[in-house]
Coordinates of C-alpha atoms and ligand atoms in Angstrom, one line a residue:
M1 CA 48.6 -92.2 -16.2
K2 CA 47.8 -88.6 -15.5
S3 CA 50.2 -86.2 -17.2
Y4 CA 51.7 -83.4 -15.0
H5 CA 53.4 -81.6 -17.8
I6 CA 53.4 -77.9 -17.5
T7 CA 53.9 -75.6 -20.4
T8 CA 56.5 -72.9 -19.6
L9 CA 56.5 -69.5 -21.3
N10 CA 59.5 -70.4 -23.4
E11 CA 58.0 -73.6 -24.6
F12 CA 54.8 -71.8 -25.5
I13 CA 56.7 -69.0 -27.4
I14 CA 58.5 -71.6 -29.5
R15 CA 55.3 -73.5 -30.2
R16 CA 53.5 -70.4 -31.2
Q17 CA 56.2 -69.4 -33.6
A18 CA 54.8 -72.0 -36.0
D19 CA 51.6 -69.7 -36.2
F20 CA 53.7 -67.3 -38.2
P21 CA 55.3 -69.4 -41.0
Y22 CA 57.8 -66.7 -42.1
A23 CA 58.8 -65.9 -38.6
K24 CA 62.6 -66.0 -38.0
G25 CA 62.3 -66.2 -34.2
E26 CA 63.1 -62.5 -33.6
L27 CA 59.8 -61.8 -31.7
S28 CA 60.2 -65.0 -29.9
R29 CA 63.7 -64.0 -28.7
L30 CA 62.3 -60.6 -27.7
L31 CA 59.5 -62.2 -25.7
S32 CA 61.8 -64.6 -23.8
H33 CA 64.1 -61.7 -22.8
L34 CA 61.0 -59.9 -21.6
G35 CA 60.1 -62.9 -19.4
I36 CA 63.5 -62.7 -17.8
A37 CA 63.2 -59.0 -17.0
A38 CA 59.7 -59.6 -15.6
K39 CA 61.2 -62.2 -13.2
I40 CA 63.9 -59.8 -12.0
V41 CA 61.4 -57.0 -11.4
S42 CA 59.0 -59.3 -9.7
K43 CA 61.7 -60.4 -7.2
K44 CA 62.6 -56.8 -6.5
I45 CA 59.0 -55.8 -5.9
N46 CA 58.4 -58.7 -3.6
K47 CA 61.3 -57.4 -1.5
A48 CA 60.1 -53.8 -1.6
G49 CA 58.9 -53.9 2.1
L50 CA 62.2 -55.3 3.3
V51 CA 64.9 -53.3 1.7
D52 CA 65.4 -49.6 1.6
I53 CA 64.1 -49.2 -1.9
L54 CA 60.9 -47.3 -1.3
G55 CA 60.5 -43.6 -1.2
E56 CA 61.0 -40.9 -3.8
S57 CA 64.0 -41.0 -6.0
G58 CA 64.1 -37.2 -6.1
E59 CA 63.7 -37.1 -9.8
V60 CA 60.5 -35.9 -11.7
N61 CA 59.4 -37.7 -14.8
V62 CA 58.0 -36.2 -18.0
Q63 CA 54.5 -36.2 -16.6
G64 CA 55.6 -34.0 -13.7
E65 CA 55.2 -36.8 -11.3
E66 CA 57.7 -37.9 -8.7
Q67 CA 59.3 -41.3 -9.5
V68 CA 59.7 -43.9 -6.9
K69 CA 62.9 -45.9 -7.1
L70 CA 61.1 -49.0 -8.3
D71 CA 59.8 -47.2 -11.4
L72 CA 63.4 -46.6 -12.4
F73 CA 64.6 -50.1 -11.5
A74 CA 61.8 -51.6 -13.7
D75 CA 62.5 -49.1 -16.5
Q76 CA 66.2 -50.0 -16.6
T77 CA 65.8 -53.7 -16.1
F78 CA 63.3 -54.1 -19.1
I79 CA 65.4 -51.8 -21.3
S80 CA 68.7 -53.6 -20.7
A81 CA 67.1 -57.1 -21.1
L82 CA 65.5 -56.1 -24.3
K83 CA 68.5 -54.3 -25.6
A84 CA 70.5 -57.5 -25.0
S85 CA 68.0 -59.5 -27.1
G86 CA 69.2 -57.5 -30.1
E87 CA 65.7 -57.3 -31.5
V88 CA 64.7 -53.8 -30.3
C89 CA 66.0 -50.7 -32.0
G90 CA 64.2 -48.1 -29.8
F91 CA 62.2 -47.6 -26.7
V92 CA 59.6 -45.1 -25.4
T93 CA 58.7 -45.4 -21.7
E94 CA 56.8 -43.4 -19.2
E95 CA 60.0 -42.5 -17.4
N96 CA 61.8 -41.0 -20.4
S97 CA 60.7 -37.8 -22.2
E98 CA 62.5 -38.8 -25.5
I99 CA 63.0 -41.9 -27.6
I100 CA 65.8 -44.1 -26.4
T101 CA 68.1 -45.5 -29.1
F102 CA 71.5 -47.1 -29.0
E103 CA 74.4 -46.6 -31.4
D104 CA 75.6 -50.2 -31.6
N105 CA 75.1 -52.2 -34.7
L106 CA 73.0 -54.9 -33.0
S107 CA 70.5 -52.3 -31.7
R108 CA 70.4 -50.3 -35.0
D109 CA 69.6 -53.6 -36.8
G110 CA 66.7 -54.5 -34.5
K111 CA 63.4 -55.0 -36.2
Y112 CA 61.0 -53.9 -33.3
I113 CA 60.3 -50.9 -31.2
F114 CA 59.1 -51.3 -27.6
L115 CA 56.8 -49.0 -25.6
M116 CA 56.1 -49.5 -21.9
D117 CA 54.9 -48.2 -18.6
P118 CA 57.5 -50.0 -16.5
L119 CA 55.6 -49.7 -13.3
D120 CA 51.9 -49.0 -13.4
G121 CA 50.2 -48.0 -10.2
S122 CA 53.5 -47.4 -8.6
S123 CA 52.1 -45.3 -5.7
N124 CA 50.5 -48.6 -4.6
V125 CA 53.8 -50.3 -3.9
D126 CA 54.3 -48.8 -0.5
V127 CA 50.9 -50.1 0.6
N128 CA 51.5 -53.6 -0.7
V129 CA 48.9 -53.4 -3.4
S130 CA 49.2 -54.9 -6.9
V131 CA 51.2 -53.0 -9.5
G132 CA 52.2 -53.9 -13.1
T133 CA 54.2 -53.4 -16.3
I134 CA 52.4 -52.7 -19.6
F135 CA 54.1 -53.1 -22.9
G136 CA 53.4 -52.8 -26.7
I137 CA 55.6 -54.0 -29.5
Y138 CA 55.6 -52.7 -33.1
R139 CA 57.6 -53.4 -36.3
R140 CA 59.7 -50.3 -37.0
V141 CA 58.8 -48.3 -40.1
T142 CA 62.3 -46.8 -40.6
Q143 CA 65.0 -48.8 -42.2
R144 CA 67.0 -51.4 -40.3
G145 CA 70.6 -50.4 -39.7
H146 CA 69.6 -46.9 -38.8
L147 CA 68.5 -45.3 -35.5
A148 CA 64.8 -45.5 -34.8
G149 CA 62.9 -42.3 -35.3
Q150 CA 59.8 -40.6 -34.0
E151 CA 57.6 -42.1 -36.8
D152 CA 58.3 -45.6 -35.5
F153 CA 56.6 -44.7 -32.3
L154 CA 53.6 -42.7 -33.7
Q155 CA 51.9 -45.7 -35.3
E156 CA 48.3 -46.5 -34.6
G157 CA 47.7 -49.1 -32.0
S158 CA 46.1 -51.4 -34.7
R159 CA 49.6 -51.9 -36.1
M160 CA 50.9 -53.5 -32.8
V161 CA 52.4 -57.0 -33.3
A162 CA 52.4 -57.9 -29.6
A163 CA 51.3 -56.5 -26.3
G164 CA 50.8 -57.5 -22.7
Y165 CA 51.3 -56.8 -19.1
V166 CA 52.9 -58.3 -16.1
I167 CA 50.8 -58.1 -12.9
Y168 CA 52.8 -58.3 -9.6
G169 CA 49.9 -59.4 -7.3
S170 CA 49.3 -62.2 -5.0
S171 CA 51.0 -64.1 -7.8
T172 CA 53.1 -62.6 -10.6
M173 CA 51.4 -63.2 -14.0
L174 CA 52.4 -62.4 -17.5
V175 CA 49.5 -61.9 -19.9
Y176 CA 50.2 -61.3 -23.6
T177 CA 48.9 -61.5 -27.1
T178 CA 50.6 -61.6 -30.5
G179 CA 47.2 -61.1 -32.2
K180 CA 46.1 -64.7 -32.0
G181 CA 44.3 -64.8 -28.6
V182 CA 45.4 -64.0 -25.1
N183 CA 47.3 -66.3 -22.8
G184 CA 48.3 -65.9 -19.2
F185 CA 51.3 -67.4 -17.4
T186 CA 51.7 -67.5 -13.6
L187 CA 55.2 -67.4 -12.2
D188 CA 56.0 -70.4 -10.1
P189 CA 58.6 -69.0 -7.7
S190 CA 59.8 -72.5 -6.7
I191 CA 61.1 -73.2 -10.3
G192 CA 61.4 -69.6 -11.4
E193 CA 59.3 -70.2 -14.5
F194 CA 56.2 -68.6 -16.0
C195 CA 53.8 -71.5 -16.5
L196 CA 50.7 -71.4 -18.8
S197 CA 47.8 -71.1 -16.3
H198 CA 45.2 -69.2 -18.3
P199 CA 45.1 -70.4 -21.9
D200 CA 43.0 -68.6 -24.5
I201 CA 41.5 -66.0 -22.1
R202 CA 38.0 -64.7 -23.2
M203 CA 36.5 -61.6 -21.6
P204 CA 32.9 -62.2 -20.6
E205 CA 30.6 -60.3 -23.0
T206 CA 29.1 -58.4 -20.1
G207 CA 29.8 -58.2 -16.4
T208 CA 28.7 -56.7 -13.1
I209 CA 31.8 -54.7 -12.1
Y210 CA 32.5 -51.0 -12.9
S211 CA 35.8 -49.5 -12.0
I212 CA 36.2 -45.7 -11.9
N213 CA 37.7 -43.1 -9.5
E214 CA 34.4 -41.7 -8.3
G215 CA 36.1 -39.1 -6.3
H216 CA 36.2 -37.1 -9.6
Y217 CA 32.5 -37.5 -10.2
A218 CA 31.6 -33.8 -10.2
R219 CA 34.1 -33.3 -13.1
F220 CA 33.0 -36.2 -15.3
P221 CA 31.0 -35.7 -18.6
D222 CA 27.3 -36.0 -18.1
G223 CA 27.1 -39.2 -20.0
V224 CA 29.6 -40.9 -17.6
K225 CA 27.6 -39.5 -14.6
R226 CA 24.4 -41.1 -16.0
Y227 CA 26.2 -44.3 -16.7
I228 CA 27.4 -44.5 -13.1
K229 CA 23.8 -44.0 -11.9
Y230 CA 22.7 -46.7 -14.3
C231 CA 25.3 -49.1 -12.8
Q232 CA 23.9 -48.3 -9.3
E233 CA 20.2 -48.7 -10.2
I234 CA 18.3 -51.6 -8.7
D235 CA 17.2 -53.9 -11.5
P236 CA 17.7 -57.6 -10.6
P237 CA 17.0 -59.0 -14.1
T238 CA 20.1 -57.1 -15.4
S239 CA 22.1 -57.9 -12.2
R240 CA 22.1 -54.3 -11.1
P241 CA 23.3 -52.7 -9.0
Y242 CA 26.7 -53.6 -10.2
T243 CA 29.7 -53.9 -7.9
S244 CA 32.2 -51.0 -7.8
R245 CA 35.8 -52.0 -7.6
Y246 CA 38.7 -49.6 -8.1
I247 CA 42.3 -50.4 -7.2
G248 CA 44.1 -47.5 -8.8
S249 CA 46.4 -49.6 -10.9
L250 CA 45.1 -49.9 -14.4
V251 CA 46.8 -53.3 -14.8
A252 CA 45.1 -54.8 -11.7
D253 CA 41.7 -53.2 -12.4
F254 CA 41.8 -54.4 -16.0
H255 CA 43.1 -57.9 -15.1
R256 CA 40.2 -58.5 -12.7
N257 CA 37.6 -57.2 -15.2
L258 CA 39.2 -59.3 -18.0
L259 CA 38.7 -62.5 -16.0
K260 CA 35.4 -61.7 -14.3
G261 CA 33.7 -59.2 -16.8
G262 CA 33.5 -55.5 -16.2
I263 CA 34.3 -52.1 -17.4
F264 CA 37.1 -49.7 -16.5
L265 CA 36.6 -46.0 -17.0
Y266 CA 39.1 -43.1 -17.0
P267 CA 37.1 -40.2 -18.5
S268 CA 38.1 -36.8 -19.5
T269 CA 37.4 -34.3 -16.7
A270 CA 36.7 -30.6 -16.7
K271 CA 40.2 -30.3 -15.3
A272 CA 42.0 -32.8 -17.6
P273 CA 40.1 -32.8 -20.9
S274 CA 42.3 -35.7 -22.3
G275 CA 42.0 -37.8 -19.2
K276 CA 45.0 -39.1 -17.4
L277 CA 46.1 -42.3 -19.1
R278 CA 48.7 -42.4 -21.8
L279 CA 47.6 -43.7 -25.2
A280 CA 50.9 -45.3 -26.4
Y281 CA 52.0 -47.4 -23.5
E282 CA 49.0 -47.7 -21.1
C283 CA 45.8 -47.6 -23.2
N284 CA 46.9 -49.2 -26.5
P285 CA 48.5 -52.4 -25.2
I286 CA 45.5 -53.0 -22.8
A287 CA 43.1 -52.3 -25.7
F288 CA 44.9 -54.9 -27.9
I289 CA 44.5 -57.5 -25.1
A290 CA 40.9 -56.5 -24.5
E291 CA 40.0 -56.9 -28.2
Q292 CA 41.9 -60.1 -28.6
A293 CA 39.9 -61.5 -25.6
G294 CA 36.6 -60.3 -27.2
G295 CA 36.3 -57.0 -25.3
K296 CA 36.4 -53.4 -26.5
A297 CA 38.3 -50.2 -25.8
S298 CA 37.5 -46.7 -26.9
D299 CA 37.8 -43.0 -26.0
G300 CA 34.0 -42.9 -25.8
E301 CA 33.6 -42.4 -29.6
K302 CA 36.5 -43.9 -31.4
R303 CA 38.3 -47.2 -31.1
T304 CA 41.4 -46.7 -29.1
L305 CA 43.6 -48.7 -31.5
D306 CA 42.6 -46.4 -34.4
Q307 CA 43.8 -43.2 -32.8
K308 CA 46.9 -41.8 -34.6
P309 CA 49.2 -40.6 -31.9
T310 CA 50.7 -37.1 -32.5
S311 CA 53.1 -37.2 -29.5
L312 CA 54.8 -39.8 -27.5
H313 CA 53.2 -39.2 -24.1
Q314 CA 49.7 -38.0 -25.1
R315 CA 46.8 -38.9 -22.9
T316 CA 43.3 -40.0 -23.9
P317 CA 39.9 -40.7 -22.2
Y318 CA 39.7 -44.4 -21.8
Y319 CA 36.9 -47.0 -21.5
V320 CA 37.8 -50.6 -21.7
G321 CA 36.2 -53.9 -20.8
S322 CA 33.4 -56.2 -21.7
L323 CA 32.0 -55.6 -25.1
R324 CA 28.4 -54.9 -24.2
M325 CA 29.3 -52.7 -21.3
V326 CA 31.7 -50.4 -23.3
E327 CA 29.0 -50.3 -26.1
L328 CA 26.4 -49.1 -23.6
L329 CA 28.7 -46.6 -22.1
E330 CA 29.3 -45.1 -25.6
E331 CA 25.5 -44.8 -26.1
F332 CA 25.3 -42.9 -22.8
L333 CA 28.0 -40.5 -24.0
Q334 CA 26.4 -40.1 -27.4
Q335 CA 22.9 -39.3 -26.0
N336 CA 24.5 -36.5 -24.2
S337 CA 26.1 -34.7 -27.1
Ligands
AHG1 P1 51.4 -44.8 -13.0 O1 51.6 -45.4 -11.7 O2 52.1 -45.5 -14.1 O3 51.6 -43.3 -13.1 O4 49.8 -45.1 -13.4 C1 48.8 -44.8 -12.5 C2 47.5 -44.7 -13.3 C3 46.8 -46.0 -13.5 O5 47.4 -47.2 -13.2 C4 45.6 -45.9 -12.7 O6 44.5 -46.5 -13.3 C5 45.4 -44.4 -12.5 O7 46.7 -43.9 -12.7 C6 44.8 -44.0 -11.2 O8 44.6 -42.7 -11.3 P2 43.7 -42.0 -10.1 O9 44.6 -42.0 -8.9 O10 43.5 -40.6 -10.7 O11 42.4 -42.7 -10.0
MN2 MN1 50.6 -46.2 -15.4
MN3 MN1 54.2 -45.9 -14.4

């Protein structure tokens, strides 16, 4: 008889705990609380066109950008769900200039710190285009029982223990890694469960999609300009010209390239020498996923996950995607210097 058993996120998390023989279930608890928050935020985003939740909240975040209300809703929902798990001692998010800690004993005792972009691509919400949540989880380096400190959050990305994203698209999906491959779960709204739909995701070694905001072309480094021209050249044996696809939500652009093969570029520009994207809670988690799926992420020279952050909200040039495509892009950048 054909089996119709589906694997839910929680079943999967529990099963995977066995991969870490000394695990006490702390990360598992954290991840299941994260799944709950993702469902709440997904529901809210689905209703965004119906209820009076759109529009500017009137506050300006640390990047000097206006926050829409859903950014704040997502921020608060994830923080309170993860605080309730008792496993997180501190948070850094795009919406808060400083570290968030809590005085209660449960929080002080938490083993993990949590970084996130609660709503990525949020300007896309009012035009009904995919947005996401990006997160990275580290073990704290300060002692349990105390408040988390700056040093907990300035760890290299290579020390991450788990990372992932939620994409609120035509379906809501949670994609995450704990360093043993990448798995994707699609939310089945009829049962309210994330179900394993994309086991062991592998990123194609190369692809035919490049994703970049070409409006900034004139300000890009010469190596990037030449790479774009390379992508556009006609050369059927190498499947060129490539296809250009740019949504304007890192999560959505990366997710497509992860499944189909491609490269996402957010270079430094003459106006913004460090680029736009934030190392700690945008670039690093996506880099961890990319590497775990066989892809690559760098700032054009150095591996993204090897950068030692010096401040919580620092930006970095960012190139992520299929291994061969990122390697070639790096060659173009080097030829230029
Ligand atoms: P956020 O909504 O969290 O501020 O992030 C938007 C980011 C990222 O998702 C996207 O790749 C990039 O901004 C798009 O920037 P441009 O509009 O400059 O292309
Ligand atoms: Mn973002
Ligand atoms: Mn954001």
